mmCIF file of C-alpha atoms (C1' of nucleotides) in Angstrom:
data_model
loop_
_atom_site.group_PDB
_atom_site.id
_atom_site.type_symbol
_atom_site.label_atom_id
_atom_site.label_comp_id
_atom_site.label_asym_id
_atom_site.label_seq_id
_atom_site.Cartn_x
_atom_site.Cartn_y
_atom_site.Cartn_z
ATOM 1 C CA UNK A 7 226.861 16.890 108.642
ATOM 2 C CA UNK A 8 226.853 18.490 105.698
ATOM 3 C CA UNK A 9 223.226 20.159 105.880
ATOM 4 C CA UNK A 10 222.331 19.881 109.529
ATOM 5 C CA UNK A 11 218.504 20.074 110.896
ATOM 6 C CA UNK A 12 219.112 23.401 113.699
ATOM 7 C CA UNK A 13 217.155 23.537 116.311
ATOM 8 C CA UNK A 14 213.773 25.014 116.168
ATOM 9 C CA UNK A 15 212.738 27.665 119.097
ATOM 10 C CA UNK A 16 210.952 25.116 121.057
ATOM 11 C CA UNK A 17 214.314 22.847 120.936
ATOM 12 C CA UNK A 18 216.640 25.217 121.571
ATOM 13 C CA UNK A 19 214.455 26.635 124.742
ATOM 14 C CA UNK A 20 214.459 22.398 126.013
ATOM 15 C CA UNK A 21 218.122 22.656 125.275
ATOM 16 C CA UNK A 22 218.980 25.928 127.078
ATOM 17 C CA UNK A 23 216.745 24.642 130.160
ATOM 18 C CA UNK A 24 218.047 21.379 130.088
ATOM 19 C CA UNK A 25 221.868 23.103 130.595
ATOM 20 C CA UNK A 26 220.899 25.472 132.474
ATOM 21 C CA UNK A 27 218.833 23.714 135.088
ATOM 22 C CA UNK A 28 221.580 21.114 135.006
ATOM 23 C CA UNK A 29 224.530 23.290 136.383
ATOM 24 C CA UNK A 30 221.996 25.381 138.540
ATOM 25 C CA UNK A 31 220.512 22.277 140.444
ATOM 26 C CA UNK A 32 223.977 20.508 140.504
ATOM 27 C CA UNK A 33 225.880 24.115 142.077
ATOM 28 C CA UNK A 34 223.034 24.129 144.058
ATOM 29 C CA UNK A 35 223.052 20.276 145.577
ATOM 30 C CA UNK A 36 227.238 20.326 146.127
ATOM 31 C CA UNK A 37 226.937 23.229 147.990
ATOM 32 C CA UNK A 38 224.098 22.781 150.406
ATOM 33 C CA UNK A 39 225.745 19.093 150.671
ATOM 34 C CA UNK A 40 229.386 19.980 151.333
ATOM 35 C CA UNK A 41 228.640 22.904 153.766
ATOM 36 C CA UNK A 42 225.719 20.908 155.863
ATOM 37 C CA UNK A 43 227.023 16.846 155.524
ATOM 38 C CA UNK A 44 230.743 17.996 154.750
ATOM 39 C CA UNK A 45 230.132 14.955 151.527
ATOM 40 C CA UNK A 46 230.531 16.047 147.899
ATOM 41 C CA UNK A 47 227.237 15.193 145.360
ATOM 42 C CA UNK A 48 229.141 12.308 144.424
ATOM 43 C CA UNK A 49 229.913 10.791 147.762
ATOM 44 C CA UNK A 50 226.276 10.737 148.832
ATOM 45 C CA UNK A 51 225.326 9.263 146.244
ATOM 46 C CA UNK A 52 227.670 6.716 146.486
ATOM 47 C CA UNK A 53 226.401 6.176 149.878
ATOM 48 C CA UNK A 54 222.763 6.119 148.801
ATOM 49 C CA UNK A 55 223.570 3.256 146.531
ATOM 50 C CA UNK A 56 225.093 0.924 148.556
ATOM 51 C CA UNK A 57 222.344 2.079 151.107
ATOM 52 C CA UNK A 58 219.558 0.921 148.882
ATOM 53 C CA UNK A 59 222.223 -2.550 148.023
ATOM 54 C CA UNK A 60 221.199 -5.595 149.741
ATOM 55 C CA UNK A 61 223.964 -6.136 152.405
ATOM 56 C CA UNK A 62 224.475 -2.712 151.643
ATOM 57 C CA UNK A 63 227.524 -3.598 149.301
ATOM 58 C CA UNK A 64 228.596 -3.784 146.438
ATOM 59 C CA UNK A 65 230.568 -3.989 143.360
ATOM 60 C CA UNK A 66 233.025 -1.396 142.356
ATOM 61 C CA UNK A 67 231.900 -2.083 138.269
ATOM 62 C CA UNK A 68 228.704 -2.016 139.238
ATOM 63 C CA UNK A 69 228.665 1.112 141.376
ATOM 64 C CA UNK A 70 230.711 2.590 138.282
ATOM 65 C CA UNK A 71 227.628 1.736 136.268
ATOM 66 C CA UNK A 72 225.033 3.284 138.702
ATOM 67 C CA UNK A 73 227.076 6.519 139.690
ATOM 68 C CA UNK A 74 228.148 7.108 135.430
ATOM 69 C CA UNK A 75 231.035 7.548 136.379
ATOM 70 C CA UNK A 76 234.870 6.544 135.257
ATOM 71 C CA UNK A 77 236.141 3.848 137.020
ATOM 72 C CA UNK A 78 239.089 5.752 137.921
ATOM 73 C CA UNK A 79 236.728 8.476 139.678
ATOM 74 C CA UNK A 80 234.933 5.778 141.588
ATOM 75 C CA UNK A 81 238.481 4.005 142.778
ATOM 76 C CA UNK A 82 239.339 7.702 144.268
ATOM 77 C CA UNK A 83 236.214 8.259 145.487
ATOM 78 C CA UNK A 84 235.822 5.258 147.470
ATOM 79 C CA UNK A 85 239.349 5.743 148.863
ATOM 80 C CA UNK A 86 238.535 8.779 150.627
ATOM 81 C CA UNK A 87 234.987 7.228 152.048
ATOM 82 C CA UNK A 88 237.344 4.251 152.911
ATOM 83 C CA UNK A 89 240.082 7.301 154.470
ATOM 84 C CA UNK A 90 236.863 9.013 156.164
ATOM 85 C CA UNK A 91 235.113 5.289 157.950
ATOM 86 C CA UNK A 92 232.035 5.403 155.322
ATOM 87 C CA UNK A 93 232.855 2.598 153.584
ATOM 88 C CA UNK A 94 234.929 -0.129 153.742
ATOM 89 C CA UNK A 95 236.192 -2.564 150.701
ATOM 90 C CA UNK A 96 235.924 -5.906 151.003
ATOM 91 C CA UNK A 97 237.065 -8.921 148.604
ATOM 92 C CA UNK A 98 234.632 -10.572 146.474
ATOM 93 C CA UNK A 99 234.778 -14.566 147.368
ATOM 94 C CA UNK A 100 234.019 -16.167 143.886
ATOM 95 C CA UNK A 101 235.850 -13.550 142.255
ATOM 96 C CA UNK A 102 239.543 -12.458 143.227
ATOM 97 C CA UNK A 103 239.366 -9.632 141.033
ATOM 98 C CA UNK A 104 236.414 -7.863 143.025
ATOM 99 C CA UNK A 105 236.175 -5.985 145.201
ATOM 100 C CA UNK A 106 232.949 -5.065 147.124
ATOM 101 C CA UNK A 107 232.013 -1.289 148.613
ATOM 102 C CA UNK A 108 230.465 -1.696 151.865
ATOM 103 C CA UNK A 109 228.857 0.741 153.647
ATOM 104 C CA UNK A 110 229.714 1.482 157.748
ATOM 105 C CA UNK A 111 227.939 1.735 160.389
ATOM 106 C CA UNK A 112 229.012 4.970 160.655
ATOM 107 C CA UNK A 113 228.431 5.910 156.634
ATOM 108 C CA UNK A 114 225.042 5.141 157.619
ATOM 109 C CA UNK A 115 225.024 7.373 160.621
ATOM 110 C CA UNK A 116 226.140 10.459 158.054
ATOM 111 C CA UNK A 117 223.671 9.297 155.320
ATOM 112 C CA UNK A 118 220.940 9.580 157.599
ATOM 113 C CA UNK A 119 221.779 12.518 159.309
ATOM 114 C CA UNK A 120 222.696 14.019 156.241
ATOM 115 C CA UNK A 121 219.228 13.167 154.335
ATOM 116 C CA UNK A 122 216.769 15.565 155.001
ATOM 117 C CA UNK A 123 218.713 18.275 154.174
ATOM 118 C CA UNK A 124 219.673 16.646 151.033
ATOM 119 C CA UNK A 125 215.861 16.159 150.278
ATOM 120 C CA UNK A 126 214.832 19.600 151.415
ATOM 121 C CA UNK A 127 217.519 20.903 148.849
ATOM 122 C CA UNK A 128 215.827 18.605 146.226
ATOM 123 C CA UNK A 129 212.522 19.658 146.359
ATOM 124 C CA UNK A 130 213.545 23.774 147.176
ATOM 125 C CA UNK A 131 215.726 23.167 143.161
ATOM 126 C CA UNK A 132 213.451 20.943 141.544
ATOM 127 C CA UNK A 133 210.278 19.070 143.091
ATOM 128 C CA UNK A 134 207.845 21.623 144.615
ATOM 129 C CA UNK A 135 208.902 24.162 141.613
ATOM 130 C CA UNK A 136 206.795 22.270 139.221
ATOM 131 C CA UNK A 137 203.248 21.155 139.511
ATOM 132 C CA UNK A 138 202.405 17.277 140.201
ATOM 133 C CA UNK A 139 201.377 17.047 136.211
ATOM 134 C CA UNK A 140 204.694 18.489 135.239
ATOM 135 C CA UNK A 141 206.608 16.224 137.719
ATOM 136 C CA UNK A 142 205.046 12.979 136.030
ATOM 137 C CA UNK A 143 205.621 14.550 132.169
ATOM 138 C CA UNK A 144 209.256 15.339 133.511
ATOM 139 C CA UNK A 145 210.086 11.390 135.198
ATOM 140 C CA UNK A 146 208.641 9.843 131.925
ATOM 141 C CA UNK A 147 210.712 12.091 129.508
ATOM 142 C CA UNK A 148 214.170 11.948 131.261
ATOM 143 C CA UNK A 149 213.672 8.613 132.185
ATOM 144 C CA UNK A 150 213.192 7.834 128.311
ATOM 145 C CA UNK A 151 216.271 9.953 127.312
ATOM 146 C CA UNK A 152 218.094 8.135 130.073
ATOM 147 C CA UNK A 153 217.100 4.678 129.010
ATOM 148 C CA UNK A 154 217.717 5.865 125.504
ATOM 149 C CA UNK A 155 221.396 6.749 126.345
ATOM 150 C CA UNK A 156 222.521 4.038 128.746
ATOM 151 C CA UNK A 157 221.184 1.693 125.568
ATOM 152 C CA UNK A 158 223.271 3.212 122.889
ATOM 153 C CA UNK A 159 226.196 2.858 125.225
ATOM 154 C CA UNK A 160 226.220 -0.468 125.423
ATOM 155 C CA UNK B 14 214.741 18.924 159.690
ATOM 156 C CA UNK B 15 213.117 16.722 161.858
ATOM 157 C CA UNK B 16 210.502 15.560 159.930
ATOM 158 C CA UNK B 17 211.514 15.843 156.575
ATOM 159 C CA UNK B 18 208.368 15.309 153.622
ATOM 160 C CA UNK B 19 210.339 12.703 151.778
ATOM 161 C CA UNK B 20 209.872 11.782 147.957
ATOM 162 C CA UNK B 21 206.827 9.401 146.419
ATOM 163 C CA UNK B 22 207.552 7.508 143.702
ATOM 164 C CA UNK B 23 206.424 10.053 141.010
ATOM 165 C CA UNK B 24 208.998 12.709 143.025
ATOM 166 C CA UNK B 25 211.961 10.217 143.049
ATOM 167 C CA UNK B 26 211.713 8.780 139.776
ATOM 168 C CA UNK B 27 211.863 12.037 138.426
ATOM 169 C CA UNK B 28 214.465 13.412 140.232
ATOM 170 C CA UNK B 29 216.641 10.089 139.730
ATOM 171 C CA UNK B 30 215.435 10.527 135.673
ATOM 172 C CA UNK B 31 216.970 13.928 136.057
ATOM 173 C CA UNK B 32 220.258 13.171 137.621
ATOM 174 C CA UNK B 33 220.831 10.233 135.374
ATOM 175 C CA UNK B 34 220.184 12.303 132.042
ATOM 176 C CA UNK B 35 221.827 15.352 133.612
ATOM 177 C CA UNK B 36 224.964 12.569 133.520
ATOM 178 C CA UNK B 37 224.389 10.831 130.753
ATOM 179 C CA UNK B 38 223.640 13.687 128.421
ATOM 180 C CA UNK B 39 226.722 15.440 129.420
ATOM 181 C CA UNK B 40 229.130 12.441 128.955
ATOM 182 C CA UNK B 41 227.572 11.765 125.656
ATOM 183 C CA UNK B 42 228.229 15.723 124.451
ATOM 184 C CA UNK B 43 231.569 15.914 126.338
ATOM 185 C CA UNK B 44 232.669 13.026 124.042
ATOM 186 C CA UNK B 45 231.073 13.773 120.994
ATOM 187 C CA UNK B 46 232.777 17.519 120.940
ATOM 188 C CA UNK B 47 235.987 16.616 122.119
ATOM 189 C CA UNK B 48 236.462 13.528 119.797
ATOM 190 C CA UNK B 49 235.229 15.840 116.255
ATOM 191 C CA UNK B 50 236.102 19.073 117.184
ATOM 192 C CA UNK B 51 238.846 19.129 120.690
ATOM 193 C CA UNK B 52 237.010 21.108 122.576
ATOM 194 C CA UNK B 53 235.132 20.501 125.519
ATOM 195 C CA UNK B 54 231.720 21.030 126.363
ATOM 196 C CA UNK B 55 232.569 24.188 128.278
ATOM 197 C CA UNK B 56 235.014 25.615 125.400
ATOM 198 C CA UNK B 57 232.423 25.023 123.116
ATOM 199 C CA UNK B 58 229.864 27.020 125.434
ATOM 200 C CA UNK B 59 232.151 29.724 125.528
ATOM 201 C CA UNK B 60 232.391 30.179 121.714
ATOM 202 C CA UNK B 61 228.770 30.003 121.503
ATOM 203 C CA UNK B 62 228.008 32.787 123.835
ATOM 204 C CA UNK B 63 230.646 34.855 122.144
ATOM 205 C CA UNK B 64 229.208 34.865 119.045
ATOM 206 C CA UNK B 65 225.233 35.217 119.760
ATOM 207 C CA UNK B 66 226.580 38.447 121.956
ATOM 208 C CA UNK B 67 227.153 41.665 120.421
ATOM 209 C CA UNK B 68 230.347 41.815 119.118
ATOM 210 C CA UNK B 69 231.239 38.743 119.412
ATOM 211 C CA UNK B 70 232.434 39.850 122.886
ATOM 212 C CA UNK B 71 231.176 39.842 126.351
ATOM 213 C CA UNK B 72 232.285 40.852 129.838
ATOM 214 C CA UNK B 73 234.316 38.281 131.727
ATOM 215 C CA UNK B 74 231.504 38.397 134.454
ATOM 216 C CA UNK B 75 229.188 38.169 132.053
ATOM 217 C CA UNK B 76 230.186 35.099 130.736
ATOM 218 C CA UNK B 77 230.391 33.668 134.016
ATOM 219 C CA UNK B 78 227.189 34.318 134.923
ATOM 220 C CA UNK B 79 226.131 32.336 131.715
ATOM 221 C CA UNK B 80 228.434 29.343 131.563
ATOM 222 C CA UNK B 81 227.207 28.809 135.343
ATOM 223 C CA UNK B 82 230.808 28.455 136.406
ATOM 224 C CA UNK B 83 233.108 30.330 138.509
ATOM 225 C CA UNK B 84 234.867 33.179 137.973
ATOM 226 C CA UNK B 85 238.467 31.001 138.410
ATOM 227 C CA UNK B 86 237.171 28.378 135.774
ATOM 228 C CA UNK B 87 236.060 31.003 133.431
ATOM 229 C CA UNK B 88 239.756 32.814 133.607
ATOM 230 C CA UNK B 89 241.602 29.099 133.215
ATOM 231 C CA UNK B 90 239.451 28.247 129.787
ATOM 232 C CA UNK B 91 239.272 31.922 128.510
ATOM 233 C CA UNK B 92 243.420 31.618 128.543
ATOM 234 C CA UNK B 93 243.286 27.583 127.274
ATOM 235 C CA UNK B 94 241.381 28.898 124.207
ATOM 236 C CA UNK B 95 243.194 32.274 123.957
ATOM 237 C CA UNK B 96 246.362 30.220 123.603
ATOM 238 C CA UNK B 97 244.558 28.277 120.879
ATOM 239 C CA UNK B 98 243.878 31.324 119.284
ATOM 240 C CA UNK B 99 239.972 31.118 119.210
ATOM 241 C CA UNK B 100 239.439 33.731 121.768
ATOM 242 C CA UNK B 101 241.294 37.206 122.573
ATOM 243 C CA UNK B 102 240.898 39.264 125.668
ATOM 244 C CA UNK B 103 240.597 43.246 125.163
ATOM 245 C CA UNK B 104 240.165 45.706 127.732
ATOM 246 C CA UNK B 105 237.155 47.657 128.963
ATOM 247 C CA UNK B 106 237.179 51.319 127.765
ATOM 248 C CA UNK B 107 234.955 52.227 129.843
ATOM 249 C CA UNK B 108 236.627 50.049 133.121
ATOM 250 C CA UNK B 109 240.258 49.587 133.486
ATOM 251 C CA UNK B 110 238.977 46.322 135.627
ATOM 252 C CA UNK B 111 236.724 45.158 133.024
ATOM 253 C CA UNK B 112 237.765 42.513 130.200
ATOM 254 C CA UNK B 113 236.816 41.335 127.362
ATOM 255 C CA UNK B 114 236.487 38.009 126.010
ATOM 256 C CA UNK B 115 236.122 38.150 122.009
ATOM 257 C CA UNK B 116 235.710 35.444 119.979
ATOM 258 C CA UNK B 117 238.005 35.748 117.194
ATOM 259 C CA UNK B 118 238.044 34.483 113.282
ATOM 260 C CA UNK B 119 239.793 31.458 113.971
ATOM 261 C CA UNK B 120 237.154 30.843 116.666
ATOM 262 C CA UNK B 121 234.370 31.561 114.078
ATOM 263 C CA UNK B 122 235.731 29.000 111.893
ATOM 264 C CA UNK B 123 235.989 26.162 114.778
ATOM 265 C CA UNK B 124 232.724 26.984 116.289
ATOM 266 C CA UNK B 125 231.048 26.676 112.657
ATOM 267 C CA UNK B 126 232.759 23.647 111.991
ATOM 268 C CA UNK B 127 232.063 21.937 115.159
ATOM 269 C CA UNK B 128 228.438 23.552 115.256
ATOM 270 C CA UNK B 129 226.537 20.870 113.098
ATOM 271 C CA UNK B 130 228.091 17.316 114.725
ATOM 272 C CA UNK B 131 227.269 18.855 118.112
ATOM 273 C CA UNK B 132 223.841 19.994 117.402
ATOM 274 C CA UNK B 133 223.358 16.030 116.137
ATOM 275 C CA UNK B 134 224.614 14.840 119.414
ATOM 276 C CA UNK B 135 222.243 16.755 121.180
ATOM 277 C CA UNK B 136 219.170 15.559 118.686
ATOM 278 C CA UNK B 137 220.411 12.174 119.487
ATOM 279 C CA UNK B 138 220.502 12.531 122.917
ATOM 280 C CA UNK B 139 217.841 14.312 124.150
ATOM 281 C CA UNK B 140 215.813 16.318 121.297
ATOM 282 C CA UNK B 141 214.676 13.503 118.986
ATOM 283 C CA UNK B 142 213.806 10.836 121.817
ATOM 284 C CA UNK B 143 211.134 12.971 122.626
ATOM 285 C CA UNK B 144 207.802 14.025 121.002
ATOM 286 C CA UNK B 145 207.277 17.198 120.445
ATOM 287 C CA UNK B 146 204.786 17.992 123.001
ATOM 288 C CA UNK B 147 207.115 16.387 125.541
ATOM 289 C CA UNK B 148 209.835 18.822 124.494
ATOM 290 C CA UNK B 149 207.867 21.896 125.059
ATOM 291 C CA UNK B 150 206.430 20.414 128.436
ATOM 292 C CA UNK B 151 210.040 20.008 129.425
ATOM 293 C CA UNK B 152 211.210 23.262 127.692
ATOM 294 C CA UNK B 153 208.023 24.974 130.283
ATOM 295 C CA UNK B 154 209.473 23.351 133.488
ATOM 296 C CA UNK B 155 213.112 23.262 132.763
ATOM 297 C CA UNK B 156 212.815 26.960 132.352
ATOM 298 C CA UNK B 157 210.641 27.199 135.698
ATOM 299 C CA UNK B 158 213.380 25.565 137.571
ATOM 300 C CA UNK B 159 216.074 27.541 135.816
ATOM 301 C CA UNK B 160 214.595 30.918 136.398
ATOM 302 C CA UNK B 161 214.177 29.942 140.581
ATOM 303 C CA UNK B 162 217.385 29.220 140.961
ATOM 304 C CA UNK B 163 219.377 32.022 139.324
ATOM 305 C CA UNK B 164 216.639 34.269 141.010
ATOM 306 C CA UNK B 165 217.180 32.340 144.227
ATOM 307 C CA UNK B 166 221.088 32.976 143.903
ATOM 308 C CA UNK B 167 221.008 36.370 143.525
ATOM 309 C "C1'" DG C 30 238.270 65.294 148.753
ATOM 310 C "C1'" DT C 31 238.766 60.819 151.012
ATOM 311 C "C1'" DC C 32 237.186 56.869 153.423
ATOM 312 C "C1'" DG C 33 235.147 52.477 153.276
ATOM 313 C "C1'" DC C 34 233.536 48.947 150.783
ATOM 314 C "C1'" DA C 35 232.021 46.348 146.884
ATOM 315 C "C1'" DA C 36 233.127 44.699 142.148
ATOM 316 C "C1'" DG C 37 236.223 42.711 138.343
ATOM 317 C "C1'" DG C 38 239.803 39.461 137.410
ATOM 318 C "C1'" DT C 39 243.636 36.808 138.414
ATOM 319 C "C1'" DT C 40 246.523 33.743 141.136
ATOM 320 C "C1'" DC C 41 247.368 30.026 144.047
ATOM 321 C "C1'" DA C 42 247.144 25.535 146.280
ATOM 322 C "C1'" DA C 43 244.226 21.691 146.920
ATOM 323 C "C1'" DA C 44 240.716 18.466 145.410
ATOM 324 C "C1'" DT C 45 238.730 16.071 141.765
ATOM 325 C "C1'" DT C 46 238.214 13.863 137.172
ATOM 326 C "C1'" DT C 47 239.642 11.548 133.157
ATOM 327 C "C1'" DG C 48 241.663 8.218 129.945
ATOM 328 C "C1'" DA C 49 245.370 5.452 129.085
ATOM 329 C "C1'" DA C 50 248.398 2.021 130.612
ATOM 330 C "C1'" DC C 51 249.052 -1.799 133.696
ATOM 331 C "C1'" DT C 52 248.362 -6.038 136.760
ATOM 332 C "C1'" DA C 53 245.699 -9.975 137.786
ATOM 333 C "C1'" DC C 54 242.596 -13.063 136.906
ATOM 334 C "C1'" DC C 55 238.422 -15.543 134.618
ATOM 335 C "C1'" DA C 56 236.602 -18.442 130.774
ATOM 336 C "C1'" DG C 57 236.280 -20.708 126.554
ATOM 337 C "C1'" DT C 58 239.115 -23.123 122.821
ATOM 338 C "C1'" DC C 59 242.143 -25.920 120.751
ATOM 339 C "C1'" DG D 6 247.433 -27.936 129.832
ATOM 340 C "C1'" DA D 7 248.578 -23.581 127.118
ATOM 341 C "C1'" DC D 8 246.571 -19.710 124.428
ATOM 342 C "C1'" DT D 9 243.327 -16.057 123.565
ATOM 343 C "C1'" DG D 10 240.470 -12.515 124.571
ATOM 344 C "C1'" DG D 11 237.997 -10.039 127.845
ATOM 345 C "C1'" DT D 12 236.972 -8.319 132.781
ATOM 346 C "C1'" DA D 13 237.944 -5.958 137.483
ATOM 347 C "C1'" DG D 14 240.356 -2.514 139.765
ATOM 348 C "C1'" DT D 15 244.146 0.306 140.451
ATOM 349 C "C1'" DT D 16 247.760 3.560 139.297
ATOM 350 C "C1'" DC D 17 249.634 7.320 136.984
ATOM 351 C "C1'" DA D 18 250.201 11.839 134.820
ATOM 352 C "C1'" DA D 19 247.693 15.532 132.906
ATOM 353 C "C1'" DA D 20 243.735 18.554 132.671
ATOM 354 C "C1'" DT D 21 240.215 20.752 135.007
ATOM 355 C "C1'" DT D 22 237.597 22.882 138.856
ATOM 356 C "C1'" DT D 23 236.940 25.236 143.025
ATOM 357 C "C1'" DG D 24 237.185 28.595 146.796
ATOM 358 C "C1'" DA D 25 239.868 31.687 149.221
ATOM 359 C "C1'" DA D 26 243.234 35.261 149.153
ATOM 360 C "C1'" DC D 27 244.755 39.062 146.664
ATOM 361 C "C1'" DC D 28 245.277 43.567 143.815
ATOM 362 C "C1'" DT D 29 243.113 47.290 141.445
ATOM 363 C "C1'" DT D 30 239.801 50.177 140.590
ATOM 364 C "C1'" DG D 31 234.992 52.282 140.760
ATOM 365 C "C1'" DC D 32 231.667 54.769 143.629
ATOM 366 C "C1'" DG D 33 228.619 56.581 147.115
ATOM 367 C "C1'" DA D 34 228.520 58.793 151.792
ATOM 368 C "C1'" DC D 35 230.255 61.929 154.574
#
DNA sequence: GTCGCAAGGTTCAAATTTGAACTACCAGTC
DNA sequence: GACTGGTAGTTCAAATTTGAACCTTGCGAC
């Protein structure tokens, strides 16, 4: 701590792009989400991962784990998919403690309709911005400084 | 709508790579700052634009318009860390609307204190999992995406 | 001049998020 | 069989975030 290494230019521009085009692309996702699908970032993705779940459940640690997320946050956010006929809970039968996210016929209904927006808003914020060769460099580099992370935390 | 171009693999993976380390990189800062310094990530953002402006001082608006927040966040953390002393408002001169944010001595010595644990969370995180050429590919597009967006908003 | 309208900040209520208890329950040990 | 530590989810209060409504005040058109 006591004689740091600062960040060279070329850091501090990854840095500054890396915030930046965080809070940019997630404004940019809630918004066209919540005012087309009426669902919050979170919520469709929550949907999207029990979606892609065989059965299309399931566990509320696990879900925690995929969403990075507090557990708390998930427990609310399930509630009001539960309140809104997206999802329903169901109890886990080898384990009394758990408690399986399902999703509805009808979350499926809103996933798909609200999809291809979703995706359009992807690629207008991030995908067809960049060039194919930059899209590769950019899945193998955040993909290692996500693997990196979800490592140490464990 | 109706026939939306959906992702390939390269697409998703890195758009899933960027949500996850858009997650996981802020959880991992958000902790690190608030455990060695109490602040959080946006406190500490605030104090760091304050003192690379002018001054030390910028334009409520301004700051905003950095920090990527609203104008009601922006107010509520501006008072938090003007009650903590680290930041004092001071009116426009030149517009009786306009205010000032300033970063104050106090706010100086926290910033500078909490400067060199935070810049090692963000080596750790992102800057020193990745070779250099990697950074300055993701410097290139980060920036890209950055600039289309805030363009895009306005 | 003054009218109309946009800009700068704050306030307010409502929604969300977080971490720290807390309740149950599983599993391995003695 | 009872004890220990750890796991799964929820609950709770507190902090934060957001958008809409609201005052003032600047400014250009007429």
């Amino acid at each position: 701590m006591d004689d740091p290494r600062w960040l060279d230019e070329t850091e501090m521009a990854a840095w500054r792009g890396f915030v930046a085009a965080t809070n940019l692309v997630a404004r940019h996702l809630e918004r066209q989400l919540k005012e087309d699908a009426g669902l919050s970032h979170t919520q469709y993705e929550i949907l999207v991962q029990l979606s892609a779940a065989p059965g299309g459940s399931l566990r509320m640690t696990d879900l925690a784990d995929r969403l990075i997320t507090s557990k708390s946050g998930l427990t609310y956010q399930v509630t009001q998919l539960e309140k809104a006929g997206l999802v329903a809970r169901r109890s886990c039968p080898s384990d009394v403690r758990g408690v399986f996210a399902e999703i509805t016929d009808q979350g499926w209904s809103v996933l798909r309709a609200a999809a291809p927006g979703h995706v359009a808003a992807v690629r207008e914020a991030l995908i067809d911005v960049l060039a194919p060769a930059q899209l590769a460099a950019l899945a193998e580099s955040l993909g290692t400084v996500s693997d990196r992370l979800r490592a140490a935390d464990s």
